[in-house]
Coordinates of C-alpha atoms and ligand atoms in Angstrom, one line a residue:
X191 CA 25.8 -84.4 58.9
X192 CA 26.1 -82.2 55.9
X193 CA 25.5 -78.5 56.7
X194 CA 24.3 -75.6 54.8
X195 CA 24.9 -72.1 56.2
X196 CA 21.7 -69.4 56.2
X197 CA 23.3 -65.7 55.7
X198 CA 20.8 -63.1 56.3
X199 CA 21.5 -59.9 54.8
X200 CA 20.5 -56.1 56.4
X201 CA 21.7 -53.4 57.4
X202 CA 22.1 -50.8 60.4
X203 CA 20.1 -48.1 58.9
X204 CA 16.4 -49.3 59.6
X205 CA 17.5 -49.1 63.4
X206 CA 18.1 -52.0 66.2
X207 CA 14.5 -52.7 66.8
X208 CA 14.4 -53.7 62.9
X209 CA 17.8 -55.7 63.2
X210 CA 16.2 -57.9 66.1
X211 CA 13.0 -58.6 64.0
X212 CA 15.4 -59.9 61.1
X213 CA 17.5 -62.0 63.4
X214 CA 13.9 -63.3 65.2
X215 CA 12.7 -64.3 61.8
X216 CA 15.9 -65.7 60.1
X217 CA 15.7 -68.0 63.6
X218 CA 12.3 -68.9 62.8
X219 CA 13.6 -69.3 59.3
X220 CA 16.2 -72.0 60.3
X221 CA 13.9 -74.1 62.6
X222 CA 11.6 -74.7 60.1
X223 CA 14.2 -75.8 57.3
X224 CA 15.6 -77.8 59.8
X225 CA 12.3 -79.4 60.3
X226 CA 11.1 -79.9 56.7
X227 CA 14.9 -80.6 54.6
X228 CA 16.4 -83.8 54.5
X229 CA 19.6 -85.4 55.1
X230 CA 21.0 -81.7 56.1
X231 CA 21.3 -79.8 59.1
X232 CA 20.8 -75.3 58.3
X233 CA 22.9 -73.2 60.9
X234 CA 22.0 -69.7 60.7
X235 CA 25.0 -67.0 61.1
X236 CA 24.8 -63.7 62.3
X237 CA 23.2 -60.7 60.0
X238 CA 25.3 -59.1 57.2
X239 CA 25.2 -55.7 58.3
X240 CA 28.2 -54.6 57.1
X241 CA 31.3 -55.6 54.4
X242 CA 33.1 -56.9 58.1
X243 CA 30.4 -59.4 58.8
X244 CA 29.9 -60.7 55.2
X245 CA 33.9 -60.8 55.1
X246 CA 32.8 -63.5 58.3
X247 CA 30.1 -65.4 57.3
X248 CA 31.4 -66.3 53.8
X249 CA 35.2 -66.9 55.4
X250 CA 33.6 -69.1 57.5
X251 CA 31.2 -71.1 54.7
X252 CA 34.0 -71.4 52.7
X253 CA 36.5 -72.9 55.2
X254 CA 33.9 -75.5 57.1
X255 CA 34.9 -78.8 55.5
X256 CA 31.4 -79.8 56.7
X257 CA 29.9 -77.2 54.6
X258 CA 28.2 -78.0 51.3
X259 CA 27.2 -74.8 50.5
X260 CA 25.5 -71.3 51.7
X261 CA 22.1 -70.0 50.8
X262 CA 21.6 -66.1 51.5
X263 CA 18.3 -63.9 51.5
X264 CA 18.2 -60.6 51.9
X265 CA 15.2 -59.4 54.7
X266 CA 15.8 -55.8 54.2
X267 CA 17.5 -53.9 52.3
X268 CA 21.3 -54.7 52.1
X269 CA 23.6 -52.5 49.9
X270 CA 25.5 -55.0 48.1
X271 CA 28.8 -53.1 47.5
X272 CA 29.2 -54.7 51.2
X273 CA 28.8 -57.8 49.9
X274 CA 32.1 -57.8 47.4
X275 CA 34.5 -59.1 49.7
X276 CA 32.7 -61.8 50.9
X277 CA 31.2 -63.0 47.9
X278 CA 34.9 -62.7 46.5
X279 CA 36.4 -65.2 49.3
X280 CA 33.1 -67.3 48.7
X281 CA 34.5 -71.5 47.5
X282 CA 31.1 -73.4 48.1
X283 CA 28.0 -73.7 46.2
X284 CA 25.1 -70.6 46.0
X285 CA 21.3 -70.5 46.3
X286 CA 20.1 -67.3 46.6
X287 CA 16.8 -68.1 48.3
X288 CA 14.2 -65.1 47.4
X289 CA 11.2 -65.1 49.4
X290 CA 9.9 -63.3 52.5
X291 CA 9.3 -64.1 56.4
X292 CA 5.4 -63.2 55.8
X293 CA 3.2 -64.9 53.0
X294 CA 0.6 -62.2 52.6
X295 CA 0.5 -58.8 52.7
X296 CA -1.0 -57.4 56.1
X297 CA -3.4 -55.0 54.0
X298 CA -5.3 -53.3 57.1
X299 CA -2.3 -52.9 59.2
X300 CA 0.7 -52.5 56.8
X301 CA 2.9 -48.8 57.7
X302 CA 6.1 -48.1 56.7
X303 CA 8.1 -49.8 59.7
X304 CA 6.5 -53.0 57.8
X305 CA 8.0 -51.8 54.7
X306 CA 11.3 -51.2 55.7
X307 CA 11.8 -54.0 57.1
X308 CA 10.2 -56.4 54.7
X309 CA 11.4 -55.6 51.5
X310 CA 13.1 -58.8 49.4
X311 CA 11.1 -57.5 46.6
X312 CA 14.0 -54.6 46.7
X313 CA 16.8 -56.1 49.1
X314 CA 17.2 -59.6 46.9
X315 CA 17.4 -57.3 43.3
X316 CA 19.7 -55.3 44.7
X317 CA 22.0 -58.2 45.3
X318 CA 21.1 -60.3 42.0
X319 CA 22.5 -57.2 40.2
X320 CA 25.7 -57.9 42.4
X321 CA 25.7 -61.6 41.5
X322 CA 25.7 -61.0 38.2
X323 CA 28.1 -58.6 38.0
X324 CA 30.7 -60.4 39.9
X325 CA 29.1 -63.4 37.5
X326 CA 29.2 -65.7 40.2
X327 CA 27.4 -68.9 39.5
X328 CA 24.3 -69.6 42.0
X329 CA 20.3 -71.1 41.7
X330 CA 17.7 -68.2 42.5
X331 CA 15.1 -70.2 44.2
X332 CA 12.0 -67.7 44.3
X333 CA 8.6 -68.2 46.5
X334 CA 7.6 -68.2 49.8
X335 CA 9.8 -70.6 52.1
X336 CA 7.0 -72.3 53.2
X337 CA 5.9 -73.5 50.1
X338 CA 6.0 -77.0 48.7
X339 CA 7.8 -76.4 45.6
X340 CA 10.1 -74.1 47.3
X341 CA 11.3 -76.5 49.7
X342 CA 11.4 -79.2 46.9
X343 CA 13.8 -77.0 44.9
X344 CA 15.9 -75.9 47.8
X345 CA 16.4 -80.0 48.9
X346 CA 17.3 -80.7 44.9
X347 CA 20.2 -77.7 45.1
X348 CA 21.4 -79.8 48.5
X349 CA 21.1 -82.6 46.5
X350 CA 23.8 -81.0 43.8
X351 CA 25.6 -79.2 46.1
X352 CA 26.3 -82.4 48.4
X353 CA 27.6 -84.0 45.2
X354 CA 29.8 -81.2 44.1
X355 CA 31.1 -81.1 47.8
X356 CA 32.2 -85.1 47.5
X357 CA 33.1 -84.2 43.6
X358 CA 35.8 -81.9 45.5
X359 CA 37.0 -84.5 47.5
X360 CA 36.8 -87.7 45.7
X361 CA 40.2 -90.0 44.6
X362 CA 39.9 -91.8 41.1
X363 CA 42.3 -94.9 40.8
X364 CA 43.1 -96.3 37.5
X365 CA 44.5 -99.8 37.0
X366 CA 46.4 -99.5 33.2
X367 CA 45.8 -96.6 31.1
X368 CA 43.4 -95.9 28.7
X369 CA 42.1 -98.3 26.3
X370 CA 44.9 -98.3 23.4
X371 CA 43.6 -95.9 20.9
X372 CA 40.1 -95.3 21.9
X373 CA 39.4 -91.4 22.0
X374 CA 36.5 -90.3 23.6
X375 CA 36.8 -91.8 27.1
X376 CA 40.4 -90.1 27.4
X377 CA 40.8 -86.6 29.5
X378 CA 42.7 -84.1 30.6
X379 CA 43.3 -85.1 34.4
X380 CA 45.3 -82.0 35.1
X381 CA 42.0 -80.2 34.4
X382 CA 39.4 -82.4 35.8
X383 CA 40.9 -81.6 39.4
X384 CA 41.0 -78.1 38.8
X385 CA 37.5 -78.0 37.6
X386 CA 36.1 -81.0 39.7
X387 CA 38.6 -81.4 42.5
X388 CA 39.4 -85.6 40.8
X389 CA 42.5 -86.9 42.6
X390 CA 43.1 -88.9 38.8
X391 CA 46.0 -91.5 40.1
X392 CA 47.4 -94.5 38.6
X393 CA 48.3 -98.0 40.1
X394 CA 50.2 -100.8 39.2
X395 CA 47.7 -103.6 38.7
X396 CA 50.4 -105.9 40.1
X397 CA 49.8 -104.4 43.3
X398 CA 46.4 -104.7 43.5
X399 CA 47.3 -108.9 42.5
X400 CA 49.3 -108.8 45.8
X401 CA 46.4 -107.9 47.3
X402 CA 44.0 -110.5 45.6
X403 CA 46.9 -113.0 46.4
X404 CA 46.5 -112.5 50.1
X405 CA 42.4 -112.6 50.6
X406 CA 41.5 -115.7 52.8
X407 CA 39.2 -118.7 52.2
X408 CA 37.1 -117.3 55.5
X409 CA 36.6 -113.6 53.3
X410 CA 35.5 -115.2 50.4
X411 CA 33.3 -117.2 52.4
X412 CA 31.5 -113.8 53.7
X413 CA 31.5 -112.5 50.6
X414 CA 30.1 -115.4 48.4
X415 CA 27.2 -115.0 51.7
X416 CA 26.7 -111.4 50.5
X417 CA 26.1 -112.1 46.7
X418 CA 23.9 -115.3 47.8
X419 CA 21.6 -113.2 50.1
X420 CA 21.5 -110.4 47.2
X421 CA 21.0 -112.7 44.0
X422 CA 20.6 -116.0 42.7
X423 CA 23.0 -118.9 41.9
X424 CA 22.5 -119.7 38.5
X425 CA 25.9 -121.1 37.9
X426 CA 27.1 -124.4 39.1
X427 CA 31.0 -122.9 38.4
X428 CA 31.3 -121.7 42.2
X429 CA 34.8 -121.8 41.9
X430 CA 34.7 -118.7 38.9
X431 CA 32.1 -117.0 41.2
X432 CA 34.5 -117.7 44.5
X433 CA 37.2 -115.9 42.0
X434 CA 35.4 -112.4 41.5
X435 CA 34.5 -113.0 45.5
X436 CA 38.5 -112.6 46.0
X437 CA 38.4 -109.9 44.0
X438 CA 36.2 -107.7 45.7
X439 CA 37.2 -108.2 48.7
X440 CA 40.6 -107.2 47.4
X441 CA 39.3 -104.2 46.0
X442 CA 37.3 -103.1 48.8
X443 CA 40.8 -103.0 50.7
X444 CA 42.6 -101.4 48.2
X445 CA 39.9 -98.4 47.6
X446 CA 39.6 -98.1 51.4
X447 CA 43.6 -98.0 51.8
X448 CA 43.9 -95.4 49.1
X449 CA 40.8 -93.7 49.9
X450 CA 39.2 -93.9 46.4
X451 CA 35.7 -93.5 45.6
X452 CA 36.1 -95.1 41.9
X453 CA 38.5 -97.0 40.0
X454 CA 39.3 -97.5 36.1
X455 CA 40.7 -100.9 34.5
X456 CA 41.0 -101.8 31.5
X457 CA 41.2 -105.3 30.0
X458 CA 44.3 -105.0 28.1
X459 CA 46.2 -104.5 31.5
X460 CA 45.2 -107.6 33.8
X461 CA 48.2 -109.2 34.5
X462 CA 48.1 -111.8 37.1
X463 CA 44.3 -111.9 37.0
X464 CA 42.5 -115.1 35.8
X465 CA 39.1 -113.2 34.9
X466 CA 38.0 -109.5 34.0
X467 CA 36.2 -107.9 37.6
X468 CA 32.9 -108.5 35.8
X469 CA 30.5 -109.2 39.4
X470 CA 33.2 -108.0 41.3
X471 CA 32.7 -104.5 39.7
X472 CA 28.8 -105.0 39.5
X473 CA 28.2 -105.2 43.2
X474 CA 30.7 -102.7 43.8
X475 CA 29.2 -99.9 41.9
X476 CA 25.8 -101.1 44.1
X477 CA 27.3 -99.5 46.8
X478 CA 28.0 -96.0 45.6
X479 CA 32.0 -96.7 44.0
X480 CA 32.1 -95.4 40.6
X481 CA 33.7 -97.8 38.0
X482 CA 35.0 -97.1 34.2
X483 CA 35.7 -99.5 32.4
X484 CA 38.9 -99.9 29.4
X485 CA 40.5 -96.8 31.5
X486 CA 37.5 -94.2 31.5
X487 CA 38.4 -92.1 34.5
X488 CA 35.8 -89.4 33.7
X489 CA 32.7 -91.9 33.6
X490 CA 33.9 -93.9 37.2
X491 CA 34.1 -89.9 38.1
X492 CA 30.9 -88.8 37.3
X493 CA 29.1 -92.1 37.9
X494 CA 29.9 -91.6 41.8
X495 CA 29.4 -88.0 41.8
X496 CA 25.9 -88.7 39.9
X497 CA 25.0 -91.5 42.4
X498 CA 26.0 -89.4 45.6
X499 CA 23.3 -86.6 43.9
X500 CA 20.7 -89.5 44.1
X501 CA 21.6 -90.7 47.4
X502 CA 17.9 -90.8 49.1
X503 CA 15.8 -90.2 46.3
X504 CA 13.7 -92.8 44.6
X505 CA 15.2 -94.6 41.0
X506 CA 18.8 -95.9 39.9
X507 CA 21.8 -94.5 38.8
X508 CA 24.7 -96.2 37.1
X509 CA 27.2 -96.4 34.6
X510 CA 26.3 -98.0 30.9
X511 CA 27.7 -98.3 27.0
X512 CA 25.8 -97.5 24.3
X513 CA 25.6 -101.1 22.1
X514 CA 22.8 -102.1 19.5
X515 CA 19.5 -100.7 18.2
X516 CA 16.4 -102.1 17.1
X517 CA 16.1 -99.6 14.1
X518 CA 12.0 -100.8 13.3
X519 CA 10.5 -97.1 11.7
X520 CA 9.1 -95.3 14.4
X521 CA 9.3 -98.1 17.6
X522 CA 13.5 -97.4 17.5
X523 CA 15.0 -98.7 20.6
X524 CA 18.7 -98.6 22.3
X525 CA 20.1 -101.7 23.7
X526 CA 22.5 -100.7 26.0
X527 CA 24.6 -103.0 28.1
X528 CA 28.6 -103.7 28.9
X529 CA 30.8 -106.8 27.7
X530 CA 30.1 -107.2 31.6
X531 CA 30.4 -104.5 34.1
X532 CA 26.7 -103.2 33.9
X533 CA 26.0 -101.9 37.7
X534 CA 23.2 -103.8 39.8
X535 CA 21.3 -100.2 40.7
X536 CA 20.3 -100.6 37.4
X537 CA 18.7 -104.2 37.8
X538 CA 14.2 -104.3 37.6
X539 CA 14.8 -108.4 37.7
X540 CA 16.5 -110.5 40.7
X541 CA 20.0 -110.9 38.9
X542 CA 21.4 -114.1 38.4
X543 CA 25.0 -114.8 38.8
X544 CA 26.4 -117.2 35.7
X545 CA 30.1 -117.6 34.3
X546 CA 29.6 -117.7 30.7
X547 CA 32.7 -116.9 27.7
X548 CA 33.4 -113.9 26.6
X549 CA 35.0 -113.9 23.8
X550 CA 37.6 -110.9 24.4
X551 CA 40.4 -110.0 26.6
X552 CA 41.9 -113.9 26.7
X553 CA 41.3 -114.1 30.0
X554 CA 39.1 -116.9 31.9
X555 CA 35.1 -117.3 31.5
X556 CA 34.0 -114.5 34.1
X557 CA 31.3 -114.7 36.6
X558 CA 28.7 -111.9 35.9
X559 CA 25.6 -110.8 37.1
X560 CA 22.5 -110.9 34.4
X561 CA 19.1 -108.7 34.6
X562 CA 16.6 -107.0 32.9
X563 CA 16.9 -103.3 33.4
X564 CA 14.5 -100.5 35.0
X565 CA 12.1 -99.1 33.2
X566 CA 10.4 -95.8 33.1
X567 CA 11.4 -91.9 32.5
X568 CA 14.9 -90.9 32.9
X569 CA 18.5 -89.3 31.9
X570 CA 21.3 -90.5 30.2
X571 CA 24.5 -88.0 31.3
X572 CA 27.9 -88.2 29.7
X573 CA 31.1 -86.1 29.7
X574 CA 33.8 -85.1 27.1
X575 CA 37.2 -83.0 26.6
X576 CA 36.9 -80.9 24.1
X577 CA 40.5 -79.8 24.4
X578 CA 39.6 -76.3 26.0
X579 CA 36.5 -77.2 27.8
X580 CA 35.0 -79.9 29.4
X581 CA 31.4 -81.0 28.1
X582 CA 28.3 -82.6 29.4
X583 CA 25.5 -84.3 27.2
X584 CA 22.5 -84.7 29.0
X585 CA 19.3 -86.6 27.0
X586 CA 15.9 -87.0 28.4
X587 CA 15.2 -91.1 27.8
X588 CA 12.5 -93.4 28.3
X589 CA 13.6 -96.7 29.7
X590 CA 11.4 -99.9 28.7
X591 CA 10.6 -103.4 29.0
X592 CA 12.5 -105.3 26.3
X593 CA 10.1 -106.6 23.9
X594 CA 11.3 -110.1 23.5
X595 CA 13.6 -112.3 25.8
X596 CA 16.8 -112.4 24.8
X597 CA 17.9 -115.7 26.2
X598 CA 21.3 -115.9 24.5
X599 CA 22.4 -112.3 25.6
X600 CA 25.1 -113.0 28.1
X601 CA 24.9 -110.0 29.9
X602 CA 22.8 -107.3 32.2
X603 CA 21.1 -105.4 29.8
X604 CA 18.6 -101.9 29.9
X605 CA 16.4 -100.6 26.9
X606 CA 15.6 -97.3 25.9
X607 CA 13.8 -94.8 23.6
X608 CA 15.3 -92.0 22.4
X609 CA 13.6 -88.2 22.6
X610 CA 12.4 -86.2 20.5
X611 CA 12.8 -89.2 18.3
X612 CA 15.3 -91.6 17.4
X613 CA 16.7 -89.5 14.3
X614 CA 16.9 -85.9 16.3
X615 CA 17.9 -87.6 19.9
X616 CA 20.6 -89.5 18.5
X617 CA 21.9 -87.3 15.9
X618 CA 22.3 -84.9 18.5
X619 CA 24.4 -87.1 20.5
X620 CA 26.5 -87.7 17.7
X621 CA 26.5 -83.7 16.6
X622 CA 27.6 -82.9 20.4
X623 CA 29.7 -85.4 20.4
X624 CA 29.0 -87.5 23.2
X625 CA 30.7 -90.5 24.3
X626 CA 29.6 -94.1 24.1
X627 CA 29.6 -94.7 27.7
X628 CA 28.1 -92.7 29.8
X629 CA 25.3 -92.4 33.6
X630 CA 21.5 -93.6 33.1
X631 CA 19.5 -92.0 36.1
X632 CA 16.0 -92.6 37.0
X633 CA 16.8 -90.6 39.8
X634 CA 17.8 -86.9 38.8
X635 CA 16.3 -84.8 36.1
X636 CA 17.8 -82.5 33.6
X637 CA 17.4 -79.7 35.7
X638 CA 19.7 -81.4 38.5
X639 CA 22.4 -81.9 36.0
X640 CA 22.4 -78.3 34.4
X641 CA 22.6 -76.7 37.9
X642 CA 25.8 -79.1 38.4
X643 CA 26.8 -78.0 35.1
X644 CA 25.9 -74.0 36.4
X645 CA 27.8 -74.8 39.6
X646 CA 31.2 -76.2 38.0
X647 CA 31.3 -74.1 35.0
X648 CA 30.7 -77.0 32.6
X649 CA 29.3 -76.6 29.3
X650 CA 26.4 -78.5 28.6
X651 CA 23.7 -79.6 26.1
X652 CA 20.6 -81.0 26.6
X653 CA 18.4 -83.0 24.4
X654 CA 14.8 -84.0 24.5
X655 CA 11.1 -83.1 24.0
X656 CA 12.2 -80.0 23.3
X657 CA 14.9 -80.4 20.9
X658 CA 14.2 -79.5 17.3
X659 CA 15.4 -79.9 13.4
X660 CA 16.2 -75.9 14.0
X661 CA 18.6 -76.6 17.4
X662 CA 19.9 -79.9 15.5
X663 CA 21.1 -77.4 12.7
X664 CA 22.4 -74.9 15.2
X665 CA 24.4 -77.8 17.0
X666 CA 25.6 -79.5 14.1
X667 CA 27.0 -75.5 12.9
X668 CA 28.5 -74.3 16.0
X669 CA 30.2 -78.0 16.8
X670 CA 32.7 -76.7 13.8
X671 CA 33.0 -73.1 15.1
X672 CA 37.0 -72.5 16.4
Ligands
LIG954 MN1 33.1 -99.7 27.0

């Protein structure tokens, strides 16, 4: 299970009898996290008393490949000129948890030994200041530890910490390059594994063919029983949906040989393949693997970096394109879908499998899955190289029913409104200059993504309720600032 260290911090001038009482609460500390926080287990090292020990603790944080991060509190006192050598060997994410081992003051029987050795109010400042001067990025989560909302915003920083920890680690494949001549989906893959730890690697889709070429009858049998117990058979064309069968199961193989958590194609580069992966990639990205279509490494990226964030928390998360609107004054709605590849996490209906044209790429008709999408209050994330700096666009949306049926639309499809408005959400989009495909997430909030944003050193710019004509004018000006 993950792990998330608990640093204590002190010192050896309040005397040992105050040292024990800091290691007997920072126990009692642990036990309880470990009762209350999900999906992570909190192991408690020993009291920074000293630059020697914090040297430790942090070495040890930062080397634990089961670590996802440290969270530190300071019980006493601790003079945080001993924490500079740590902090400086310190790789993992941050959360500086300020709060105390009592909830309420002991007002009849409080004396000084109480003082000394409860004193966050002056121990945690004292290392803020040192935070900020080193201008290491962290989340202050203030309150007592016991509280509700505390625990709630320690489990969301374990949420993004988790995801920056398999971020670190994760391999992107991409079949072909980038679409030819299409901008914003391209990226600097140099820096994306500096910045994000992306293994960015390309493969010959004639290898992956090879692979297709040797999938048996008896694998797409198990596999045609997977999408049959998941969705319904609308199509009588088993043959196309036996196709994209033998394509997932070749993929499967392929991302599990190479260890990749996501993959790019793009449609101009499918030699040897009779149909574009439309299902194929659909129930793939169902199970956590982050897909970009016509060559977008940075959305497959971020799509399984977003969806490992969510992992256990109610809502969707998956990859979508920006298409059509319904521009009526004052009811303006998005209609967002793909030419095909539009993730089943995102699905409210039962989807239907069909084969139906599709009128680009040349290729055969491909088998697809079709659905109405969630509804309700959510994000739409996206990411862009701005030539010195990465970029992240995050805009608070509300997902809705589709007003009509749309019973010629060949494709999955979601609908959303735009905040503020239509005019300042979307022009704000355009004045950041965010992409045309991008992450919907029912799942994660705002605040999720700017502390992934905090955590990575990513710019980012958020858009919603909030968002004015005044910020729209600000955006649109410093957007041309060199
Ligand atoms: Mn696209």
């Amino acid at each position: 299970m993950d792990k998330l260290y608990f640093v204590v911090g002190s010192q050896d001038l309040y005397g040992e009898e105050c040292l024990k009482n800091v290691a007997k609460d920072a126990q009692e500390m642990t036990e309880f996290f470990n009762q209350h926080l999900k999906n992570v287990k909190v192991e408690l090292l020993p009291t920074v008393v000293d630059s020697k020990t914090c040297i430790e603790d942090l070495r040890k944080v930062s080397c634990d490949d089961e670590c996802i991060g440290v969270m530190t509190w300071m019980h006493t006192f601790s003079p945080a000129k001993m924490w500079i050598k740590g902090l400086q060997e310190l790789r993992k994410p941050l959360l500086h948890l300020h709060t105390q081992a009592n909830e309420k003051l002991p007002y009849d029987t409080i004396d000084m030994d109480f003082m000394n050795l409860n004193q966050a109010a002056h121990g945690d400042r004292e290392y803020g200041f040192i935070l900020a001067r080193m201008r290491i990025a962290h989340q202050v989560v203030a309150g007592y530890y016991k509280h509700a909302k505390v625990l709630e915003k320690i489990g969301k920083f374990i949420d993004v910490a988790r995801a920056i920890n398999f971020s670190k680690h994760l391999k992107v494949g991409s079949f072909g390059n980038n679409m030819r001549e299409v901008a914003v989906t391209d990226g600097d893959r140099v820096e994306s594994q500096i910045q994000y730890g992306w293994e960015c690697n390309y493969f010959a889709v004639g290898d992956l063919v090879k692979v297709i070429n040797e999938v048996t009858e008896a694998e797409i049998d198990e596999k045609m029983a997977e999408y049959t117990s998941k969705y319904t058979m609308k199509t009588t064309r088993i043959d196309s949906v036996r196709e994209q069968a033998k394509y997932e199961v070749a993929l499967e193989k392929f991302l599990k040989k190479n260890d990749l958590g996501a993959f790019a194609d793009t449609f101009q580069d499918l030699y040897g393949l009779k149909q574009l992966p439309g299902l194929a990639a659909q129930n793939l990205m169902g199970k956590g693997i982050g897909f970009g279509p016509e060559g977008d490494y940075k959305i497959s990226a971020l799509s399984a970096v977003l969806m490992k964030m969510s992992e256990g928390r109610p809502g969707a998360t998956g990859f979508i394109e920006d298409y059509t609107y319904d521009l009526t004054e004052g009811e303006e709605l998005e209609l967002a879908a793909h030419m095909l590849e539009v993730p089943v996490t995102l699905a409210k209906t039962k989807p239907e499998i069909d084969v139906l044209p599709l009128g680009i790429g040349g290729k055969e008709d491909p088998a697809r899955l079709i659905f109405d999408g969630i509804e309700g209050d959510g994000i739409q994330v996206t990411m862009v190289d701005m030539g010195d700096h990465y970029r992240l666009i995050c805009a608070d949306i509300e997902f809705v029913k589709q007003p009509k049926p749309m019973p010629n639309l060949p494709v999955a499809r979601v609908m959303y409104r735009h905040k503020p408005n239509f005019n300042i959400g979307t022009a704000a989009w355009c004045y950041a200059g965010g992409a045309h495909h991008s992450v919907l997430s029912t799942a994660l909030t705002r605040e999720d993504l700017v502390l992934f944003a905090r955590l990575t050193g990513t710019e980012i710019i958020c858009i919603g309720d909030d968002t004015t004509e005044a910020d729209l004018q600000k955006l649109a000006w410093d957007k041309y600032q060199k």
